[in-house]
Structures are given as structure tokens and as C-alpha cells.
Amino acid sequence: MAEKPRVATASLCGCFGCHMSLLDIDERILQLVDLVIFDRTPLTDIKTLGDCDLGLIEGGVANAENVEVLREFRRRCKSLVAVGACAVNGGIPAMRNQFSLAECLHESYRDGIGVHNPGIPNDPEIPLLLDQVHPIHEVVAIDYFLPGCPPSADAIWTFLTRFLEGRPIAFPYTQIHFD
Amino acid sequence: MNKTFTLDGREIHFETGQTIMDAALAAGVYIPHLCHNPEFAPHGSCRVCVVDIGGRQVSACTAAASEGLQVDSSSEAIQATRRAILQMLFVEGNHVCPACEKSGACQLQAVAYYTGMLAPHFTHFFPRRPVDASHPDVVIDFNRCILCELCVRASRDHDGKRVFAISGRGLESHLVIDSPSGLLGDSSFAAGDKAAHVCPTGAILPKGRGYETPIGERLYDREPINIIGDVRAHEEEVV
């Protein structure tokens, strides 16, 4: 048998809720580790990305590092999936698009209630924020979309099993929701 | 007497003067729709009820039924057109389902599920629109307005108030409120108005409540809209 498919995951501007939902497949994760090899992912803590068959992206694109990671995933992964509301449409973080970036930074670090030592962080190691948060399909081409906040463990499992078996991706009604 | 047309291979009876939508609803056949509500004059603006008749795409809520029509409402081509229309509605506003009180009982969302929409596809506008919380009982979130004009029609034709209108053209079109300040709180609008209970999205919501129904038990959580029906049919049990 050929080598097992390689799977990578990343959380961009998300809350890690989608990764938690992936872990929520419970004991099925033992089946999953038999079926695939995990490449770069917070689950393995591997930091570098190799060539993969499948990339799962949680979160939208909010800063320069998100753009870099997302583009690298697109280069390295044969199929790329937008997992969860933030990756699909920007989600909750994109609510900051109602305000200018300066307004957001001033509220958080200068004028907001309870701010001590006001000052906008400018350490060169901190990735620069984009002026708006974007869904990932506005930055790179995406092959599959899995909505939900988060997508349920069952929805993720449906996707993974169908993908790995080479079957068309389709979900029962109750597994698709935008929230 | 006993005139019929064909809808997806099924014979549908109709009376003179009925639209395709009227006849389909009467026959219990679901055609997805947002701006249509049988209590008000058809509007034909959301285009979600698009059907194909002999290669022409028309809105079922405004097209008159006539003898012998062959109507396609369920082909993949028609569903794809509906998905594209819905995707445009989603990117044109700010529809943040995870944060919206209407989520799970929202007709826009339910129709999107019905047509198999998984993602917005297009580039988001992220428009900057206000929220009007000036009224003591009702809040209007313009981010979620899809310009269906149901509140406009309900206020004008049922409540006799004309609280709402659409102003501007094209991309500038937006909902306006008839009051000196332009705020809902300064208008004659009341929570008991019909116009407060016809919004197919979460744009017009009652205050003082929210997220009351647990996830999994909301209107469209378990069964799709073609089985459950419109939000308005369940408005009484919600209120």
C-alpha cells in the first residue's frame, strides 16, 4: 500500500475551537492516526510544513503571518479546506471590519477601560495587522468549505472519512450550520 | 376549470390569477423564497424563487401560472443560480451567524442550507452599517437587512403606518425609517406591528430576550425549511 496521506492543520485568526472540535471526535482519533500521518499541526507541535495531501485551515486572515502561513499551506497541500466560520467568512474577528484599524488599536491599547501603561505594541516580532480580517478564500484558492462555529466533530469526521475514501463530500442536514 | 401546469414533472392545479408560487404553495410544493409572503403583494426582488420555464429564468412569486407550462424548480442549474444569489446576499451585508440571535431560526440561513450553500464564494463587502437600538422594544440591525421590503409592505399595507421605505439606488439602496431623526424610537413603530414580525433575517428583533432556544432545538436545527416552512408560520409560537 502507498504511504498514508499526510495531513496538516493550522489556526490563523481563530480561537482554536475548530481544533478542539477535531479532538472532539474522541476515540475515533485512534482510527484517524491509523489512516493518516500528521504533518505540521498544533496536535504534533511540528513547526515546519512538508508536502501534504490535505490541509485544514481554521481562522481567517488578520495579519501578515496569517497570509504567509496560508500561502505556504496552499503551496504544500494538494487539497485545502476552510474549516469553520472564521476561515469561511471571517467570522467573529471580521466584526472589527466595522472599524478602522487605528480605532481598534486605540480602543484596545490606549483608550479602553482598564488600560494600564497605554501604548500600541510595536515589537518587530509581532506580526503586522491587516486593515481588515478576510476569509481565506479571498487570499488563496480553497478546495472545500466546512462551515460551523465550530463545525461539529461529526461534520469533521464526515468530511475526513469521505475525503480519505475518495467519496464525494456530502453531509447530513444536521451537520451543516453556520453557527 | 381544472387548469394545470407541470412543476418538476408533477401536475400542479391552479386558478386563474394565481402565480406559480401561489399554486405551488397551495399544492404543498416548496419553492425557496425570502421576499415572498402570501399575506402581501408579491415583490419579486430577492430572486431566490427563480425557476426555469422553457429556458427563461423567472421569479415564481411574480410569474403567472398558465396552462401547460413546464416549470423546472429543482435542477442543479436552478439550485446553483439560487446559491449564487444567496452568496451575493451574504457578502453584501454582515451576516455573522455565530453572533446573531436569529441564528437557527433564520430564513436566510435556512434557505442557504436548503440550496446546499457551504460558503459565500464571493469577496465580502464588509459594509459599515449602523444598529438602531433607539426603540424601547425592538432593535434594527441594518447589517442583516436584505432589502426584501417585507417590513415596508407590512407597515404600509397592514399597519397603515409607512414606517419603512427603501432609499437610494443600486448598491446605495438601504432601508430608511420615517421619523424626524431617522431613528426607529422616534417613529410610530410599535412592537405589536405586523412589520415587527415579518423579517426573514435577524434585522428586526424584539429586545429583552435572545438566545432563548438551545442549539439543537431551534426552528431549523433538525429539519430543513421545505419541511418546516417559513419563519412567519412559526411566529406566534416564537412570540
XYZ file of C-alpha atoms in Angstrom:
418
model
C 0.000 0.000 0.000
C 1.144 3.510 -0.760
C 2.236 5.751 2.057
C -0.544 7.121 4.184
C -1.946 10.551 3.296
C -0.275 13.421 5.091
C -2.478 15.933 6.880
C -1.507 19.361 8.205
C -3.614 21.827 10.189
C -3.217 25.437 11.264
C -5.155 28.018 13.226
C -4.900 31.514 11.767
C -7.204 34.186 13.227
C -9.399 31.705 15.074
C -9.994 30.652 18.665
C -8.781 27.044 18.343
C -12.405 25.982 18.765
C -12.275 24.138 15.430
C -9.184 22.229 16.548
C -10.997 21.411 19.793
C -13.904 20.160 17.704
C -11.479 17.988 15.728
C -10.288 16.480 19.024
C -13.939 16.048 19.942
C -14.101 13.085 17.544
C -12.986 11.289 20.733
C -11.800 7.725 20.294
C -12.194 7.994 16.529
C -8.879 9.848 16.633
C -7.273 6.413 17.076
C -8.769 5.408 13.732
C -7.579 8.675 12.235
C -3.957 8.201 13.293
C -4.094 4.789 11.627
C -5.352 6.366 8.416
C -3.116 9.437 8.114
C 0.241 10.892 9.067
C 0.040 14.245 10.801
C 2.474 16.805 9.446
C 2.618 20.368 10.781
C -0.219 20.845 13.229
C -0.660 22.122 16.798
C -1.503 18.492 17.667
C 2.045 17.315 16.877
C 3.740 20.652 17.540
C 5.730 20.170 14.328
C 6.628 23.675 13.178
C 7.664 23.091 9.566
C 5.347 22.124 6.760
C 6.111 19.313 4.322
C 4.249 18.261 1.202
C 0.770 17.196 2.280
C -2.347 15.701 0.779
C -4.719 17.664 2.965
C -4.509 20.963 4.797
C -7.145 22.063 7.298
C -7.247 25.797 7.985
C -9.052 27.273 10.952
C -9.472 31.032 11.273
C -9.495 33.992 8.945
C -6.627 36.157 7.752
C -5.936 39.060 10.087
C -2.186 39.676 9.988
C 0.921 39.279 7.833
C 1.873 35.964 9.446
C -1.584 34.541 8.652
C -1.030 35.416 4.987
C 2.397 33.764 4.971
C 1.197 30.565 6.676
C -1.865 30.332 4.441
C 0.166 30.772 1.254
C 2.645 28.130 2.412
C -0.229 25.727 3.107
C -1.585 26.395 -0.383
C 1.811 25.647 -1.923
C 2.339 22.459 0.083
C -1.165 20.942 0.272
C -2.902 19.220 -2.619
C -6.298 19.982 -1.083
C -7.021 22.863 1.244
C -10.102 23.110 3.453
C -11.640 26.172 5.105
C -12.729 24.823 8.485
C -15.198 26.895 10.488
C -16.929 30.256 10.256
C -13.788 32.410 10.544
C -11.998 30.638 7.690
C -15.210 30.565 5.635
C -16.363 34.171 6.037
C -14.122 35.943 8.560
C -16.433 35.116 11.459
C -16.354 36.990 14.748
C -12.881 38.553 14.217
C -14.173 40.151 10.993
C -16.572 42.201 13.108
C -13.602 44.529 13.587
C -14.002 45.431 9.905
C -16.722 47.805 11.089
C -13.950 49.992 12.480
C -10.635 51.325 11.226
C -7.528 49.513 12.441
C -6.493 52.682 14.301
C -9.830 52.732 16.153
C -9.364 49.076 17.161
C -5.791 49.616 18.392
C -6.674 52.801 20.275
C -9.611 51.098 21.994
C -7.537 48.044 22.948
C -4.264 49.646 23.952
C -4.852 53.318 24.649
C -8.398 54.450 25.388
C -10.213 51.315 26.556
C -11.460 50.798 30.089
C -8.795 49.346 32.385
C -5.806 50.003 30.125
C -2.564 50.397 32.108
C 0.626 51.704 30.524
C -1.175 52.741 27.340
C 0.794 52.240 24.144
C 0.338 50.294 20.935
C 2.681 47.276 20.843
C 5.303 47.691 18.131
C 7.818 44.930 18.792
C 9.181 43.841 15.398
C 8.385 40.212 16.289
C 4.662 40.928 16.425
C 3.068 40.309 13.006
C 1.560 43.438 11.495
C -2.220 43.505 11.464
C -4.068 43.834 8.167
C -6.548 46.677 7.836
C -9.377 44.124 7.640
C -9.940 40.458 8.504
C -10.569 38.323 5.423
C -11.969 34.842 4.788
C -9.208 32.581 3.482
C -10.797 32.147 0.030
C -10.109 35.847 -0.575
C -6.350 35.135 -0.293
C -5.786 31.667 -1.821
C -7.887 29.142 -3.752
C -9.815 26.795 -1.454
C -10.968 23.299 -2.377
C -13.546 22.543 0.338
C -15.571 24.511 2.848
C -16.748 23.188 6.182
C -18.925 25.815 7.898
C -19.836 25.978 11.588
C -18.713 27.727 14.757
C -17.234 25.249 15.209
C -18.158 22.521 12.714
C -19.256 19.598 14.862
C -16.926 16.672 15.436
C -19.360 14.580 13.391
C -19.195 17.036 10.479
C -15.396 16.990 10.596
C -15.459 13.199 10.768
C -17.859 13.001 7.819
C -15.537 15.211 5.803
C -12.350 13.329 6.738
C -13.733 9.853 6.132
C -15.307 10.776 2.806
C -12.175 12.591 1.689
C -9.869 9.730 2.666
C -12.142 7.179 0.982
C -12.254 9.284 -2.175
C -16.013 9.673 -1.979
C -17.913 12.859 -2.897
C -18.145 15.265 0.025
C -21.715 15.438 1.304
C -23.190 15.955 4.749
C -26.412 15.018 6.534
C -28.670 18.092 7.061
C -27.997 18.312 10.796
C -24.213 18.525 10.316
C -24.270 21.780 8.343
C -24.839 25.004 10.249
C -23.317 28.475 10.039
C -23.065 28.913 13.811
C -61.724 24.590 -14.849
C -59.017 22.350 -13.550
C -56.131 24.018 -15.287
C -52.678 22.596 -14.660
C -49.009 23.214 -15.281
C -46.059 20.920 -14.669
C -43.585 21.615 -11.854
C -40.587 19.276 -11.825
C -42.658 16.634 -13.568
C -45.568 16.981 -11.160
C -49.007 18.282 -12.225
C -49.997 21.389 -10.277
C -53.581 22.708 -10.372
C -54.108 26.446 -10.401
C -56.836 29.080 -10.522
C -56.757 31.994 -12.934
C -54.784 34.853 -11.398
C -52.533 32.643 -9.304
C -48.755 32.844 -9.620
C -46.558 29.770 -9.897
C -45.634 30.314 -6.243
C -49.302 30.561 -5.140
C -50.198 27.331 -6.913
C -47.092 25.511 -5.652
C -47.696 26.590 -2.045
C -51.342 25.530 -2.312
C -50.211 22.138 -3.587
C -47.699 21.838 -0.750
C -44.677 22.037 -3.034
C -41.811 24.123 -1.669
C -40.090 26.716 -3.852
C -37.404 28.521 -1.813
C -38.106 32.211 -1.247
C -37.232 35.135 1.034
C -39.124 38.249 -0.052
C -42.339 36.341 -0.673
C -45.022 36.178 1.989
C -48.510 35.208 0.812
C -50.037 37.833 3.101
C -48.535 40.621 0.996
C -48.359 41.637 -2.643
C -45.561 39.743 -4.439
C -42.373 41.723 -4.752
C -40.061 39.580 -6.898
C -36.913 41.260 -5.599
C -34.851 38.591 -3.839
C -34.867 36.282 -6.910
C -34.352 33.217 -4.721
C -37.570 31.667 -6.093
C -36.090 31.654 -9.593
C -37.454 28.842 -11.796
C -36.820 27.934 -15.419
C -39.641 27.999 -17.950
C -38.555 26.980 -21.443
C -35.056 28.391 -20.998
C -36.222 31.626 -19.388
C -35.495 32.243 -15.734
C -38.334 33.977 -13.913
C -39.301 34.554 -10.290
C -42.035 32.095 -9.327
C -43.669 34.611 -6.968
C -44.456 37.064 -9.785
C -44.846 34.784 -12.832
C -48.478 33.983 -13.615
C -49.345 30.308 -13.771
C -50.687 29.293 -17.147
C -51.924 26.145 -18.772
C -49.293 23.636 -19.820
C -46.202 25.444 -18.520
C -43.178 23.228 -17.934
C -41.523 24.623 -14.817
C -38.106 23.487 -13.540
C -37.513 24.338 -9.886
C -35.156 21.599 -8.768
C -32.462 21.024 -11.390
C -28.859 21.508 -10.300
C -28.633 24.527 -12.636
C -31.516 26.275 -10.858
C -30.174 25.379 -7.412
C -26.754 26.732 -8.451
C -28.352 30.006 -9.548
C -30.131 30.242 -6.182
C -26.894 29.530 -4.331
C -25.148 32.323 -6.221
C -27.991 34.741 -5.388
C -27.788 33.778 -1.714
C -23.996 34.088 -1.699
C -24.362 37.627 -3.043
C -26.883 38.428 -0.303
C -24.456 37.112 2.315
C -21.386 39.071 1.122
C -23.357 42.268 0.576
C -24.270 42.570 4.260
C -22.653 41.491 7.520
C -24.230 38.162 8.399
C -22.295 36.946 11.439
C -24.334 33.845 12.191
C -22.344 32.774 15.302
C -23.202 36.098 16.970
C -26.784 36.513 15.732
C -29.834 35.911 17.937
C -31.837 34.825 14.920
C -29.414 32.040 14.022
C -31.104 28.662 13.812
C -34.482 30.266 13.168
C -33.387 32.495 10.289
C -34.976 32.112 6.902
C -31.934 33.417 5.015
C -29.799 30.796 6.733
C -32.375 28.035 6.263
C -32.741 28.709 2.542
C -28.939 28.702 2.244
C -28.884 25.271 3.915
C -31.663 24.060 1.616
C -29.765 25.040 -1.528
C -26.532 23.478 -0.264
C -24.596 26.713 0.182
C -21.456 25.989 2.238
C -19.520 29.222 1.744
C -20.028 32.772 0.442
C -17.731 32.254 -2.591
C -17.604 35.959 -3.475
C -15.498 38.733 -1.953
C -17.094 40.251 1.132
C -18.145 43.891 1.028
C -17.921 44.275 4.825
C -20.148 47.367 4.608
C -20.313 49.698 7.594
C -23.908 49.906 8.636
C -25.466 51.140 11.877
C -27.519 49.361 14.524
C -30.589 51.304 15.650
C -31.441 50.458 19.261
C -33.412 53.662 19.892
C -36.782 51.913 20.189
C -37.672 50.577 23.649
C -38.969 47.208 22.404
C -37.371 46.479 19.034
C -33.840 46.722 17.640
C -32.929 47.112 13.968
C -29.567 45.812 12.790
C -29.100 47.149 9.271
C -26.133 44.793 8.775
C -28.624 41.956 8.336
C -31.122 43.706 6.030
C -31.510 42.065 2.609
C -33.913 44.721 1.256
C -36.791 42.251 0.848
C -39.207 45.072 1.716
C -41.430 42.811 3.810
C -41.363 45.335 6.683
C -42.031 48.094 4.154
C -45.069 46.235 2.806
C -46.320 45.138 6.243
C -46.119 48.642 7.685
C -47.772 50.194 4.645
C -50.368 47.585 3.704
C -51.221 46.059 7.093
C -50.293 48.542 9.825
C -51.239 51.629 7.769
C -48.137 53.447 9.037
C -45.487 53.556 6.310
C -42.693 53.451 8.893
C -40.212 51.929 6.416
C -39.045 52.635 2.875
C -36.084 51.826 0.663
C -33.976 54.826 -0.284
C -31.095 55.127 -2.777
C -30.348 53.142 -5.899
C -28.288 50.077 -6.718
C -25.544 49.469 -4.166
C -26.693 52.573 -2.293
C -30.139 51.081 -1.616
C -30.888 50.959 2.068
C -33.766 50.796 4.485
C -34.892 54.139 5.914
C -37.303 54.968 8.734
C -39.978 57.639 8.636
C -39.232 59.793 11.685
C -37.747 63.270 12.151
C -34.436 61.830 13.372
C -34.498 58.765 11.111
C -34.422 56.633 14.260
C -36.943 53.896 14.965
C -37.524 55.191 18.505
C -38.891 58.462 17.129
C -41.257 56.757 14.669
C -44.786 55.470 15.222
C -43.498 51.878 15.114
C -44.764 49.532 17.836
C -43.711 46.032 18.873
C -47.196 44.754 18.059
C -46.992 45.946 14.448
C -47.115 43.332 11.742
C -43.906 44.866 10.426
C -42.125 43.720 13.592
C -42.890 40.086 12.781
C -42.152 39.557 9.084
C -38.358 39.936 8.776
C -36.833 36.797 7.226
C -33.424 37.616 8.785
C -32.299 38.957 12.160
C -32.562 42.601 11.027
C -35.668 43.336 13.138
C -35.624 41.674 16.556
C -37.512 42.086 19.837
C -35.444 43.475 22.713
C -35.108 41.984 26.173
C -34.681 38.433 25.022
C -32.329 36.414 22.917
C -30.661 33.039 22.544
C -33.651 31.552 24.360
C -33.838 28.299 22.430
C -30.927 25.919 22.970
C -28.842 24.925 19.937
C -30.289 21.697 18.600
C -33.871 22.721 19.351
C -34.163 25.812 17.167
C -36.580 26.045 14.256
C -34.294 24.745 11.511
C -31.829 22.722 13.598
C -33.288 19.325 12.851
C -35.280 19.576 9.642
C -34.945 21.745 6.551
C -37.164 24.656 5.587
C -39.012 22.735 2.887
C -40.437 20.581 5.700
C -40.633 23.194 8.496
C -41.929 26.104 6.396
C -41.262 29.838 6.679
C -40.309 31.655 9.874
C -43.599 33.560 9.750
C -45.605 30.336 10.051
C -43.975 29.862 13.461
C -44.006 33.497 14.533
C -46.867 33.015 17.008
C -45.151 30.211 18.865
C -41.959 32.251 18.949
C -43.678 35.382 20.316
